[in-house]
């Protein structure tokens, strides 16, 4: 339950920041072009709001809604999710969105997306400036990788060290390495001191999405970092920081994943652990709880293998952050082609899937990196040419600029309704996938 709340708080805080920045982009450019903003809300407020206030002599009501599915900036004279038909039935006013030329209206609509992307670049820059860029080179992962069954079927073996994708060196593990693998014709690995070439089938990504097992993870020994100070876990009285677990019930466990697998198969039972402490072998009996854990946190891979750290000065961090943001956007856009496949549709996730991207333990660097990534996703998704999204409004505005003919209010109203139906259906489907996966695919 504690893990759930930590992830939920991170998700809500992250999305709140992104929504506020996005809507502030619309708000700022609306005010620049002297368009009235009637409401500026974090979260939606159907029927009632948690908090609201309107400055004396001000035009805008500020507030916090109760439904945490986003936020909105209600701009006068604009057909949006508020569906304010009464206002649109009145003659256009000089301060309304619909009274302005197409150029200013276009800039108001793209401002939210631009602000989200700029926010991501700024966050990436400040993360690099504050913490630098620390990673474990793949060649330093001496125990190699633990591969999913999908990749074992095409020739990978646990312990293989990734070397090259189509003769291009794989330097670090992550999304870029995964894309390089699935787009390569062949992968070279180091196995038992010898190089081995593995051909990659053309449909590997479809197999990954269908099997839902992912690609791989770095293998590392199970060395204890912290023991829970918890009466529910007997391990607190036996194990210590630095203990290296090497067997469970006399079965060798060279890696962390081997330990986890055996603990999961002995839920609620007592197991015999073999471990090294300060170079001396010891054994002890430990009670595994009903979830298959024994109350310890392992050392991170960066605490076990040699890392590389790149430091950035304040000015140096900005071009590096911009490059990281642009590459992240390019990678995300390239991945979108898989969403429109049968396997991709079934892999769609909602708020639960997004929340699981955050770690179970609060770490500010990870939080800000994930917030920057979500900001890029929000920017890209919002600019898609779907009615009810910013991209839908932009599409109609571009049509107006090119043809010099403005779509009728009735057409825009129907397009808005259609877009909202599509978005609500996608929201229900994606979150339904989360619920199904939680209850039926454990």
CSV table of N, CA and C in Angstrom, one decimal, residues 136 204 319 433:
chain,number,residue,atom,x,y,z
A,136,UNK,N,25.9,2.9,-16.3
A,136,UNK,CA,26.8,1.8,-16.3
A,136,UNK,C,27.0,1.3,-17.7
A,204,UNK,N,10.1,-8.8,-34.7
A,204,UNK,CA,10.4,-9.0,-33.3
A,204,UNK,C,9.6,-8.0,-32.4
A,319,UNK,N,22.5,23.0,-24.1
A,319,UNK,CA,22.6,22.2,-25.3
A,319,UNK,C,22.5,20.7,-25.1
A,433,UNK,N,-7.8,-1.6,-19.8
A,433,UNK,CA,-6.6,-2.5,-20.0
A,433,UNK,C,-5.8,-2.6,-18.7
